[in-house]
Amino acid sequence: MWAQRVVLIRVLRVNSEPRLVLNRKTLNMGGGMGATMSQQVKLLTEIARGIKDLNKRINDLVEMQAKILESRQSATPKALKQEEPLDALTLLELPDHLRRTAMALHQLGRATAETVSDMTGNSRSIESAYLNQLQRQGYIHKERGKMDGENPKKVYFHV
Amino acid sequence: MQVITIHSYKGGTGKTNLSLNLAVSAANRAKRVALLELDLESPAIYNTFKNTRGKWMNDFLEKDDVKLKDILTDVSMTAKTKGALEVGLANPEMSAVRKSIGGDRKEQLKGLKRLMSIREELKGYDYVFFDTSPGVTYASINAVLTADRIILVAKSDRFDIEGTDRLIAEFYEGLEKKTGLVVNRVLTPQMTQAVTEKIKIPLLASIPCYCEVPIAGSHTIFVNDKPGHPYSQNIEELLERTLAF
């Protein structure tokens, strides 16, 4: 949380302040009633450039936030891995949707989200989200295909 | 292949007798059947069939290198079945019973994985029956989780009715398994009514209490020794309904 706040403040201070000053100055200069056509065009061009610039910075901030969240999520399962065996009692304590996914994986042994979705009837993207949730909680393992007959480009889950 | 688990809330409901007779009855239909004893805490089927393999269900659940074919004993001749009947027996030695109770969560997870693997190993079998321990033990939950269909056996006494109702509410709901009820050792029709008023799962059979069944003893297979007896007919009907529901 603190790291995120620090990053946000730094971006605003370093990047956005000179732009704002320039815009305010421009507005004072060309915003009056007696402005000529060329001054108005110059003002509008300046505003358009400013909006474009702001858009770029907002996109940068969104990307930065996404990277921070991603790094936090990928750090979590490392700490939990191997700590929570997906035994029968744990299965019973899982919410219904995760239990269904976990039981399907138990039956399959090792499978992609697509294979699990064939068994549960859910869409591949939903099963992928559920399997990743189970993996983050340390119940199952996730790795690229490396066994005989597996596609190395695909992600496989196993208990 | 259909995996059918016979389970109950309390002990003494007649699970083992039902499992044994259902398995024999299924094999009599010229099917390939396996009966696996998962009541590791109080093994009993060794009284009916001798273990000629030297390995037990306990070994299969604990060790990756022990396969089911290493432990399954063909009892088709002894049981006089038309089809093939094989049994996997639980080890009755006290040291094995103690070990089955004392396993940690990782060992129980291994047991569940091994049970799940039987679908692959027993491809070609028509039916696999699990005889479980009563209540919520690791062995019984593993058997329930692995099953396609579950037969829940209850007697008509108040303790059993209340406990079975709670078992369904707190354990079975959410598992999405086909579960049916057998009321066993019924003395009057009103007793079955009392159970079905409280327990809201499909009733597969209401089996009266026959003194001939315990008198016949554990060394006989009732459905084959007395095929014309009402109990044997009850078993046939129960098998029919279990496979149909």
mmCIF file of C-alpha atoms in Angstrom, chain A residues 84-96 98-99 102-103 106 134 139 159, chain B residues 7 41 100-101 103-113 116 134-146 167 170-173 175:
data_model
loop_
_atom_site.group_PDB
_atom_site.id
_atom_site.type_symbol
_atom_site.label_atom_id
_atom_site.label_comp_id
_atom_site.label_asym_id
_atom_site.label_seq_id
_atom_site.Cartn_x
_atom_site.Cartn_y
_atom_site.Cartn_z
ATOM 1 C CA GLU A 84 -2.194 -26.851 2.597
ATOM 2 C CA PRO A 85 -2.761 -30.416 1.357
ATOM 3 C CA LEU A 86 -6.056 -30.662 -0.540
ATOM 4 C CA ASP A 87 -7.284 -33.579 1.557
ATOM 5 C CA ALA A 88 -10.896 -34.686 2.005
ATOM 6 C CA LEU A 89 -11.665 -32.411 4.964
ATOM 7 C CA THR A 90 -10.177 -29.389 3.178
ATOM 8 C CA LEU A 91 -12.309 -30.197 0.120
ATOM 9 C CA LEU A 92 -15.408 -30.162 2.302
ATOM 10 C CA GLU A 93 -14.516 -26.705 3.648
ATOM 11 C CA LEU A 94 -14.079 -25.127 0.201
ATOM 12 C CA PRO A 95 -16.912 -23.048 -1.285
ATOM 13 C CA ASP A 96 -19.057 -25.052 -3.726
ATOM 14 C CA LEU A 98 -13.977 -24.261 -5.885
ATOM 15 C CA ARG A 99 -14.821 -27.721 -4.523
ATOM 16 C CA ALA A 102 -10.816 -29.238 -7.046
ATOM 17 C CA MET A 103 -12.692 -32.539 -7.237
ATOM 18 C CA HIS A 106 -8.474 -34.760 -8.223
ATOM 19 C CA LEU A 134 -6.734 -22.649 -5.663
ATOM 20 C CA TYR A 139 -3.797 -26.128 -2.538
ATOM 21 C CA VAL A 159 -2.839 -31.609 -6.727
ATOM 22 C CA HIS B 7 -22.074 -45.385 3.944
ATOM 23 C CA GLU B 41 -10.919 -49.223 11.477
ATOM 24 C CA SER B 100 -5.013 -46.108 9.488
ATOM 25 C CA ILE B 101 -6.378 -43.978 12.324
ATOM 26 C CA GLY B 103 -2.258 -40.892 9.462
ATOM 27 C CA ASP B 104 -1.664 -37.141 9.017
ATOM 28 C CA ARG B 105 -3.329 -34.942 6.386
ATOM 29 C CA LYS B 106 -0.672 -35.590 3.754
ATOM 30 C CA GLU B 107 -1.122 -39.345 4.137
ATOM 31 C CA GLN B 108 -4.902 -38.929 3.896
ATOM 32 C CA LEU B 109 -4.447 -36.847 0.738
ATOM 33 C CA LYS B 110 -2.367 -39.663 -0.688
ATOM 34 C CA GLY B 111 -5.169 -42.110 0.169
ATOM 35 C CA LEU B 112 -7.654 -39.919 -1.691
ATOM 36 C CA LYS B 113 -5.362 -39.692 -4.732
ATOM 37 C CA MET B 116 -9.256 -41.563 -7.403
ATOM 38 C CA PRO B 134 -19.516 -45.165 9.590
ATOM 39 C CA GLY B 135 -19.575 -41.415 10.229
ATOM 40 C CA VAL B 136 -17.109 -38.832 8.975
ATOM 41 C CA THR B 137 -13.671 -40.434 8.921
ATOM 42 C CA TYR B 138 -10.989 -39.778 6.332
ATOM 43 C CA ALA B 139 -11.520 -43.225 4.774
ATOM 44 C CA SER B 140 -15.282 -42.752 4.490
ATOM 45 C CA ILE B 141 -15.046 -39.185 3.113
ATOM 46 C CA ASN B 142 -12.476 -40.323 0.551
ATOM 47 C CA ALA B 143 -14.841 -43.124 -0.502
ATOM 48 C CA VAL B 144 -17.786 -40.729 -0.762
ATOM 49 C CA LEU B 145 -15.775 -38.198 -2.798
ATOM 50 C CA THR B 146 -14.672 -40.911 -5.225
ATOM 51 C CA LEU B 167 -24.853 -35.923 7.963
ATOM 52 C CA GLU B 170 -23.636 -30.763 6.785
ATOM 53 C CA PHE B 171 -21.689 -33.215 4.654
ATOM 54 C CA TYR B 172 -23.562 -34.428 1.593
ATOM 55 C CA GLU B 173 -25.180 -31.166 0.508
ATOM 56 C CA LEU B 175 -21.115 -32.653 -2.964
#
